[in-house]
Coordinates of C-alpha atoms in Angstrom, one line a residue:
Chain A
X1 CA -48.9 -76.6 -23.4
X2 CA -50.2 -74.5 -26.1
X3 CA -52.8 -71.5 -25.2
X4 CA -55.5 -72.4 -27.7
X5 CA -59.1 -70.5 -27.5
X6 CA -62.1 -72.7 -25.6
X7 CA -64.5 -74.0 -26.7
X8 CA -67.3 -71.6 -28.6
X9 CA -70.9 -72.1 -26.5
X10 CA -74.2 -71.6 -28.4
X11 CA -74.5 -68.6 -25.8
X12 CA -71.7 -66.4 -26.1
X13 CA -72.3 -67.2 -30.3
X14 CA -76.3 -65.6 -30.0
X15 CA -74.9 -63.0 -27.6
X16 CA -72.2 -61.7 -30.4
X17 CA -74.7 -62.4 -33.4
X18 CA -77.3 -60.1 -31.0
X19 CA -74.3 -57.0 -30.4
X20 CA -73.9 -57.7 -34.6
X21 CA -77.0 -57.1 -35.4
X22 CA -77.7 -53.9 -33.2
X23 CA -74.4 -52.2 -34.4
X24 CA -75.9 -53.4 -38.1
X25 CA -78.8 -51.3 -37.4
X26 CA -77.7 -48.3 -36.1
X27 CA -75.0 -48.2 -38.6
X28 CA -78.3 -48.5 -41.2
X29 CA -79.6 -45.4 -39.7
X30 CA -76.6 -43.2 -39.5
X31 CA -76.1 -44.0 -43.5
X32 CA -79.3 -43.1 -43.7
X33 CA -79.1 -40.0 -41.6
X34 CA -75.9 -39.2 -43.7
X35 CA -77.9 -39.4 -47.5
X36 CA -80.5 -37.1 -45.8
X37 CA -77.9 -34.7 -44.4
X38 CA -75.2 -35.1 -46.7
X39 CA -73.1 -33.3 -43.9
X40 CA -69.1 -34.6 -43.0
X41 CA -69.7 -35.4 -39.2
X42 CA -72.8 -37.4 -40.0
X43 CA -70.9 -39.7 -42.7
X44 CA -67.5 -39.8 -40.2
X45 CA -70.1 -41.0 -37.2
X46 CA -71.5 -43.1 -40.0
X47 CA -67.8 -44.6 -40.7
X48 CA -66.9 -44.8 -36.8
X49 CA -70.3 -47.1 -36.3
X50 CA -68.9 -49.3 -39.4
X51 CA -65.8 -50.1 -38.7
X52 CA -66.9 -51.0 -35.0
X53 CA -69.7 -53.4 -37.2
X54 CA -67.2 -54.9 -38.9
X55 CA -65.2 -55.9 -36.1
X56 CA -68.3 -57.5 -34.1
X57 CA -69.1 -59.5 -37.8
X58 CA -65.3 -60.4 -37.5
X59 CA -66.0 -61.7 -33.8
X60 CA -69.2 -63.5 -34.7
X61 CA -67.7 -65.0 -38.0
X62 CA -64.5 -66.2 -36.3
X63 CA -66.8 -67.7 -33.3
X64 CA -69.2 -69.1 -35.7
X65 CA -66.7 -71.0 -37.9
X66 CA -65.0 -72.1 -35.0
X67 CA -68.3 -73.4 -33.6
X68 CA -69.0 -75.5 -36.6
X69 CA -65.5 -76.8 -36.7
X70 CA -65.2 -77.5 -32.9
X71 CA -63.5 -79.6 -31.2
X72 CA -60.7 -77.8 -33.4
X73 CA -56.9 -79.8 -33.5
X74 CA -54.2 -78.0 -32.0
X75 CA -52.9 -77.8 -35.8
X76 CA -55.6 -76.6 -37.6
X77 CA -56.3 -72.5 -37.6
X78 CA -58.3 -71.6 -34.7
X79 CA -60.9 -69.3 -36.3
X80 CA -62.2 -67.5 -33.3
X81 CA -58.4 -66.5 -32.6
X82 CA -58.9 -64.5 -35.8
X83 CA -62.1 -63.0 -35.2
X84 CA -61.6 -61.1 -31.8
X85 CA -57.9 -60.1 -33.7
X86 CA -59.7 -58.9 -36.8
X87 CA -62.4 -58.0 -34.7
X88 CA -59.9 -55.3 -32.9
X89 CA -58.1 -54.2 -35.7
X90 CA -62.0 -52.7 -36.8
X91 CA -62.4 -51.5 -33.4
X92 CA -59.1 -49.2 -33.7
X93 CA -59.8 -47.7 -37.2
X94 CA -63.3 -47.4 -35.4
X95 CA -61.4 -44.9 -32.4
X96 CA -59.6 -43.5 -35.0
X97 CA -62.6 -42.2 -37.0
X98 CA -64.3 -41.6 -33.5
X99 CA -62.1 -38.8 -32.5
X100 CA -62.0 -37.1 -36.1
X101 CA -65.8 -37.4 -35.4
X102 CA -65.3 -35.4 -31.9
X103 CA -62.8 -32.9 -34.0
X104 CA -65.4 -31.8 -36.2
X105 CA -68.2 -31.5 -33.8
X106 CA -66.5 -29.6 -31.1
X107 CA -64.2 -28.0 -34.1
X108 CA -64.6 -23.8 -32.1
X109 CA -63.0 -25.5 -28.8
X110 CA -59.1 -24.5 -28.3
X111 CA -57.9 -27.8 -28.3
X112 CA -59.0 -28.6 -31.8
X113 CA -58.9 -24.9 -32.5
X114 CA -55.2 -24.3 -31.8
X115 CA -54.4 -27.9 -32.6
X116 CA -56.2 -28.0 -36.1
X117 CA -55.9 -32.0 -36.6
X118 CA -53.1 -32.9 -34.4
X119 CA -55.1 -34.4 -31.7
X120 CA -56.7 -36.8 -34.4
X121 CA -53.3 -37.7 -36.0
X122 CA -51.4 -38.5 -32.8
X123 CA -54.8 -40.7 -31.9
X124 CA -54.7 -42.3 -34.9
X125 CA -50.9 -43.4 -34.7
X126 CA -51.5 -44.8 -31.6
X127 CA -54.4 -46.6 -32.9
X128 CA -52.2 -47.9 -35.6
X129 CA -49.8 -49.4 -33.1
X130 CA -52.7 -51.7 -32.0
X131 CA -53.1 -53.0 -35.9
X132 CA -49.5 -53.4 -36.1
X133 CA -49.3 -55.5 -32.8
X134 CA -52.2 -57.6 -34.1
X135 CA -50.4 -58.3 -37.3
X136 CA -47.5 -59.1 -35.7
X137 CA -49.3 -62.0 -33.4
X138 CA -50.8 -63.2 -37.1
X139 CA -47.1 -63.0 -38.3
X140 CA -45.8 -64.6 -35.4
X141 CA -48.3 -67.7 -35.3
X142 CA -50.9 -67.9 -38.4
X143 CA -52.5 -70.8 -37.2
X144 CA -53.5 -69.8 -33.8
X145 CA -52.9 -66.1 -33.4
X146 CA -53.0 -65.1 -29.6
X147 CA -55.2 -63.0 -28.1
X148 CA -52.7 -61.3 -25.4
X149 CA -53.5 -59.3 -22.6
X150 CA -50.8 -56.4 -24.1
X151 CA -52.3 -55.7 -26.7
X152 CA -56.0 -55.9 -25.0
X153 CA -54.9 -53.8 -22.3
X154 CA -53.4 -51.3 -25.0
X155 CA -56.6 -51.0 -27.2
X156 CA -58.7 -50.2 -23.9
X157 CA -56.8 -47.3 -23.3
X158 CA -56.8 -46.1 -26.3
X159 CA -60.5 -46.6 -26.5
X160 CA -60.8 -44.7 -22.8
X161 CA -59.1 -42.0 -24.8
X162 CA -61.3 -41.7 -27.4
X163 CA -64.5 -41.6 -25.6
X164 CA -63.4 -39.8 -23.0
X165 CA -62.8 -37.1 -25.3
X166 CA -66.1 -37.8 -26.8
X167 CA -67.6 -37.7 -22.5
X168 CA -65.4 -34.6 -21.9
X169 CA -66.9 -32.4 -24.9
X170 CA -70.6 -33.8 -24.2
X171 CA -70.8 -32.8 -20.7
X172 CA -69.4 -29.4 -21.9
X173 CA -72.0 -28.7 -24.6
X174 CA -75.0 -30.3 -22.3
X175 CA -74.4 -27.8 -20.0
X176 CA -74.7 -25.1 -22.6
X177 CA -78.3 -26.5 -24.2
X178 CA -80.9 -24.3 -24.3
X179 CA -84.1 -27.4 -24.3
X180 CA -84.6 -30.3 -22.7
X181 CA -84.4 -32.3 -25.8
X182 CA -80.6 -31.1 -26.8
X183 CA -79.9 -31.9 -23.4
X184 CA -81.4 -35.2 -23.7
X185 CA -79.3 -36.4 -27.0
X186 CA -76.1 -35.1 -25.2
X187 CA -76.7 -37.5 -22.3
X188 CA -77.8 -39.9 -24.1
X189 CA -74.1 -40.0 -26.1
X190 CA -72.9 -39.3 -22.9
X191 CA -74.2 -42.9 -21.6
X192 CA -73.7 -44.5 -25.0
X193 CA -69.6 -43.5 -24.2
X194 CA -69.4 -44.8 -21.0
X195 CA -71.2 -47.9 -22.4
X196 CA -68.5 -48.0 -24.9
X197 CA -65.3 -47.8 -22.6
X198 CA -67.1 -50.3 -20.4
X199 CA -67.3 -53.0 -23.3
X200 CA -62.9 -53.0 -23.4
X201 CA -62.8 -52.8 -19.7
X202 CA -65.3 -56.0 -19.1
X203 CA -63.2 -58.0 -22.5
X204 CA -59.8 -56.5 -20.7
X205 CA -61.0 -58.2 -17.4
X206 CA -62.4 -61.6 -19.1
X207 CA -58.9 -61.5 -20.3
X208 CA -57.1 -61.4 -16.6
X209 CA -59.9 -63.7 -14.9
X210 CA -59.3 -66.1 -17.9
X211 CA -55.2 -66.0 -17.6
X212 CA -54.6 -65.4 -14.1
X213 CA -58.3 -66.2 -11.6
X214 CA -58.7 -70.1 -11.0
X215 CA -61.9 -71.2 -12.2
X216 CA -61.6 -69.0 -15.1
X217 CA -59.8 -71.4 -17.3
X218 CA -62.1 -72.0 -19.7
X219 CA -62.6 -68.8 -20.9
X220 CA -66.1 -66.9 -21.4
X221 CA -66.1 -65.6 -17.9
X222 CA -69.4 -63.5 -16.8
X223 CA -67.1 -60.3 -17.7
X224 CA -67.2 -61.3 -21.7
X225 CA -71.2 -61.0 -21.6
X226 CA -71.4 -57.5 -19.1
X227 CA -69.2 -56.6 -22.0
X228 CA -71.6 -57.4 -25.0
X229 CA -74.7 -56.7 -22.8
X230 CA -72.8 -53.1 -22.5
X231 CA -72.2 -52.9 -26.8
X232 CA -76.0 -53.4 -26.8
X233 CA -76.2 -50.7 -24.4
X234 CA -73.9 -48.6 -26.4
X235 CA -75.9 -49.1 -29.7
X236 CA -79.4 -48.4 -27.8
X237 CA -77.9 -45.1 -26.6
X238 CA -76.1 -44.5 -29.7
X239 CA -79.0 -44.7 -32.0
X240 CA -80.9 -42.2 -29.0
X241 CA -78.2 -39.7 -28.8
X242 CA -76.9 -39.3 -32.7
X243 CA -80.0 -40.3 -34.0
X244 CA -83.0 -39.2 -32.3
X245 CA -85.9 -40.9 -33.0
X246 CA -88.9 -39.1 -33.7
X247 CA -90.8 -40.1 -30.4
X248 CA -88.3 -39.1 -28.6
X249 CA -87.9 -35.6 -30.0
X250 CA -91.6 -35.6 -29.1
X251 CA -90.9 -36.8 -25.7
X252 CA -88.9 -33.6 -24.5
X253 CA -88.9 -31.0 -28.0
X254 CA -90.3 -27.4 -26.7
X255 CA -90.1 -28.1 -23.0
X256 CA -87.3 -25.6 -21.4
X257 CA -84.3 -26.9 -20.0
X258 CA -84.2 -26.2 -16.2
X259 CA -82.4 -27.9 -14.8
Chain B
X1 CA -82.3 -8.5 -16.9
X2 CA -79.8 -9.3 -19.5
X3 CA -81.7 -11.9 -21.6
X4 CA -79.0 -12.2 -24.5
X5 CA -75.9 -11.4 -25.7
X6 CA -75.4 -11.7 -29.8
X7 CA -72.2 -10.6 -31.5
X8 CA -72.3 -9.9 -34.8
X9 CA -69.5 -9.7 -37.6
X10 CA -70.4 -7.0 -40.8
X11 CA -68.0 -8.4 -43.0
X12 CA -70.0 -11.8 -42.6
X13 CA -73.4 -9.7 -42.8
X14 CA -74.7 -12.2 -39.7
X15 CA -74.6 -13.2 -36.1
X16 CA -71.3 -15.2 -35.2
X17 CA -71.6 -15.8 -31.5
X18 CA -75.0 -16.2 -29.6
X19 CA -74.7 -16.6 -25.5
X20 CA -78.1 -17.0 -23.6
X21 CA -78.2 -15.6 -19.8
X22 CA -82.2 -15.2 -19.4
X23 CA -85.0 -16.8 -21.0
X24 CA -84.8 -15.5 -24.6
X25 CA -83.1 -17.8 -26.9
X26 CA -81.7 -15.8 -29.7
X27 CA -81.7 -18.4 -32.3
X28 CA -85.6 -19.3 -31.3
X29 CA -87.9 -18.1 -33.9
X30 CA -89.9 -16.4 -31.3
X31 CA -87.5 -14.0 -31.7
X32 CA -86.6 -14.0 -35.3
X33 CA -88.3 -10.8 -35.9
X34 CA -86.7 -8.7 -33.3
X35 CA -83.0 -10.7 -34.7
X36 CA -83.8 -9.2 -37.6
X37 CA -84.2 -5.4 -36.5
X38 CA -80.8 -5.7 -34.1
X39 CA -79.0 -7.2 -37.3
X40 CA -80.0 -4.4 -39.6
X41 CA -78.6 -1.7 -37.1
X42 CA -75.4 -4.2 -35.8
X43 CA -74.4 -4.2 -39.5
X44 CA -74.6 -0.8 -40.2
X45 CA -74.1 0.8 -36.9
X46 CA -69.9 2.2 -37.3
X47 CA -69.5 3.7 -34.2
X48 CA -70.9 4.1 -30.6
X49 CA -74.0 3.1 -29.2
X50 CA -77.8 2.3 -29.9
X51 CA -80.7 1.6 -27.8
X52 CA -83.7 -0.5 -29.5
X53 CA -86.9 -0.7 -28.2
X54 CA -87.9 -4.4 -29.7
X55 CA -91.5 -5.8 -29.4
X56 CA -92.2 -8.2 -26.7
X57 CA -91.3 -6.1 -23.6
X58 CA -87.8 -6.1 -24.3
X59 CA -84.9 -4.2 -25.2
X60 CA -81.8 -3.7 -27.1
X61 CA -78.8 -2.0 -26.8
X62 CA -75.9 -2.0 -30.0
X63 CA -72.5 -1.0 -29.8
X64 CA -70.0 -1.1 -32.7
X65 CA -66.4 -2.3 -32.5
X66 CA -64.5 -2.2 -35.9
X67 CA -66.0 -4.9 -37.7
X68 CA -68.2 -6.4 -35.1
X69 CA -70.9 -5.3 -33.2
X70 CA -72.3 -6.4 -30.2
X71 CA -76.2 -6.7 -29.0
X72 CA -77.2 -6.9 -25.2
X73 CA -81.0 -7.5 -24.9
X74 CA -82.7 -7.2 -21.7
X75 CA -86.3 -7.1 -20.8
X76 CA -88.5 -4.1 -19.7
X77 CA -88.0 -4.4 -16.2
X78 CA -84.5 -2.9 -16.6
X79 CA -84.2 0.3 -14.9
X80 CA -82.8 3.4 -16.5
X81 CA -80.1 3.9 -14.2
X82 CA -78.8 0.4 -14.9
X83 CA -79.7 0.7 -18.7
X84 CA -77.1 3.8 -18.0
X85 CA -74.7 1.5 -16.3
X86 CA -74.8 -1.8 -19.1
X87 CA -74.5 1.4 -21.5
X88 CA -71.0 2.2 -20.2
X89 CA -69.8 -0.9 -20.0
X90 CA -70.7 -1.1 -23.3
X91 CA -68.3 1.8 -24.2
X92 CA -66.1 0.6 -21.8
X93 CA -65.3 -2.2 -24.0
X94 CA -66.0 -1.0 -27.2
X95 CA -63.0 1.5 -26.2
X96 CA -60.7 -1.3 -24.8
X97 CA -61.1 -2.9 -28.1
X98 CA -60.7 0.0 -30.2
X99 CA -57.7 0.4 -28.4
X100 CA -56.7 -2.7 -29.8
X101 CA -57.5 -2.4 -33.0
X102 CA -56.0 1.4 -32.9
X103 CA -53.5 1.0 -36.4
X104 CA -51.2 3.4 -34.5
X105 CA -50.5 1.4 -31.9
X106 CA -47.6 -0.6 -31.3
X107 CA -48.3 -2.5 -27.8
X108 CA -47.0 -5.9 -27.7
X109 CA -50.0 -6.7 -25.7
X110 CA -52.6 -5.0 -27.7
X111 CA -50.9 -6.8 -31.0
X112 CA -51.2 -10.0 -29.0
X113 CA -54.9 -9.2 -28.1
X114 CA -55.6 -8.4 -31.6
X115 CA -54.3 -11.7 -32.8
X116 CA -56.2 -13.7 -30.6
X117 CA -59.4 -11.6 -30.9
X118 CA -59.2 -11.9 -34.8
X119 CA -58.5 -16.1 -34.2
X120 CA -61.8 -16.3 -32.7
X121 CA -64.0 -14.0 -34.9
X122 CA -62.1 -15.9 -37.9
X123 CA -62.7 -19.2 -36.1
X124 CA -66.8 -18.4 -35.3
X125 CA -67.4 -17.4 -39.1
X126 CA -66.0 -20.3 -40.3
X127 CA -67.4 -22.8 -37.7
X128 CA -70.8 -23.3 -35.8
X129 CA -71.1 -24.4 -32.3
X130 CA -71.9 -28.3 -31.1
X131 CA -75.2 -28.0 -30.9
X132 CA -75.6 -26.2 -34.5
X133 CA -73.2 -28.6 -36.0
X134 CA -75.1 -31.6 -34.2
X135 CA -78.8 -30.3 -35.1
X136 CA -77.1 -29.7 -39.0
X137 CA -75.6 -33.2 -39.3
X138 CA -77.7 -35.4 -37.4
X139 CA -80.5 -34.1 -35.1

């Protein structure tokens, strides 16, 4: 029997036009951020934000189509197939860009220091192995490309990678703040990174309950939507941490950090 | 006590490295004024060391080491015995580096020392910490 996708619900699609439209946002204000800055890390944040965008348009274009079109013929090209492909295709450029990102910001510390952009170039190699595996399942079957469990298991470690470099540098510079406001923005990328590995985990584990837990057949398992609720977690603390909002540099600007 | 330690390169005519161990933050612009006075001596201080009295109760004392100099601030309650003390450890070090940097000397270990000591200044001139780099690009 052929593994074609289920069917789209009207839930999952407002759930994925909801994670869309956050990423939209924050990448607004990091582009914004950048033409008032005009400094490399802002526009390579910027970057890392759109490429991530792009891949939850992919998703919600791919499910959208496909929910328009459904029920879909086994023959015909199964659009949502080719949105959460497409979809992590972004996502990997997205690490890639991610850990240039960390490079620059924690450019004095001797891995980056000794390393110059080695670290970046071997992540971004890797991250290329996940585009080539999802052209090759394009290649392979063009009509219904599949969404395997490989190449979703590959692209959340590579993922863990990159934001546990981002987690690992954060903690590092939080404890080194001198106000409570610094320290604020680092945890909140802090929590916007673990946010970010828990999306992949949560799709990784829709993925097994889907292929291998009975009841899970159908696809869309309660793991898919902990994953998007966590991307609109990630973009809440994303646009907190790299952004800072103006209330909430109020909230803790010029009070000490003792703690 | 020690409220701040600033390390400051005279080829690059400003403070490189910062490192806070009391309440004074050295980049605050509380104390802008008295960063200003240390500077002036750091970068022309050649050799040895200075004590500055600074405004604010506290204190300052500069040693030179080739071509950077290092600033130790504490506050008034510092005794003079251990004003004394910080003072030798000041030449303590200044000596180990001079050592170092001694042209004459052909130490595998002192070469190696050299090498890594003129990696970092190189690499502090050239880049700003996290939290500078995150407060210049996006904060």
């Amino acid at each position: 029997m052929a593994d074609l996708p289920s069917d789209v619900s009207l839930g999952a699609l407002i759930t994925v036009g909801i994670v869309t439209l956050a990423v939209t946002i924050v990448v607004i204000f990091l582009y914004i951020r950048y033409f008032e800055r005009r400094r490399l890390p802002a526009i390579t944040l910027a970057v890392t934000f759109t490429f991530w965008d792009l891949g939850a348009i992919s998703v919600f274009v791919g499910s959208l189509i496909h929910y328009l079109r459904q029920p879909i013929a086994a023959e015909s090209i199964q659009a949502v197939r080719y949105g959460f492909n497409i979809g992590y295709a972004f996502s990997a450029i997205s690490n890639i860009f991610l850990v240039i990102f960390v490079s620059q910001i924690f450019a004095q510390s001797p891995m980056f220091r000794k390393t110059y952009k080695l670290v970046p170039l071997i992540n971004a190699i890797f991250n290329g192995v996940t585009i080539g595996l999802i052209i090759d399942v394009i290649i392979a079957d063009p009509t219904n490309p599949a969404y395997g469990l490989a190449q979703t298991i590959y692209h959340l470690v590579m993922t863990f990678i990159a934001f546990l470099l981002l987690l690992f540098f954060s903690i590092g510079a939080r404890g080194k703040v001198q106000f409570r406001w610094e320290k604020a923005g680092f945890s909140f990328i802090i929590g916007s990174a673990l946010a970010g590995i828990m999306i992949y985990l949560m799709l990784a584990l829709d993925r097994v309950a889907t292929l291998f837990v009975p009841g899970f057949e159908e696809g869309y398992t309660p793991f898919l939507y902990i994953g998007w609720t966590f991307a609109i977690l990630m973009c809440t603390l994303a646009y907190a941490g790299y952004i800072m909002p103006m209330f909430l540099r109020r909230l803790f600007k010029e009070e000490k950090n003792h703690g | 006590m020690i409220e701040n330690a600033i390390i400051f390169s005279k080829e690059a005519n400003k403070a490189i490295v910062t490192s806070i161990f009391g309440e004074v933050n050295p980049e605050s612009e509380d104390f802008s004024d008295s960063l200003a006075k240390i500077r002036e001596i750091a970068i022309k201080l050649e050799k040895g060391v200075f004590n500055l009295d600074l405004s604010a109760g506290l204190i300052a004392i500069i040693f030179a080491i080739q071509s950077i100099s290092v600033a130790l601030v504490f506050n008034e309650s510092l005794e003079k015995r251990a004003i004394k003390e910080w003072e030798d450890v000041a030449k303590q070090i200044a000596s180990g580096i001079d050592k170092i940097y001694d042209p004459m000397s052909a130490d595998i270990e002192s070469s190696e020392l050299k090498k890594i000591l003129d990696e970092i200044v190189e690499w502090h001139l050239k880049e700003e910490s996290p939290i500078d780099k995150m407060k210049d690009a996006l904060w």
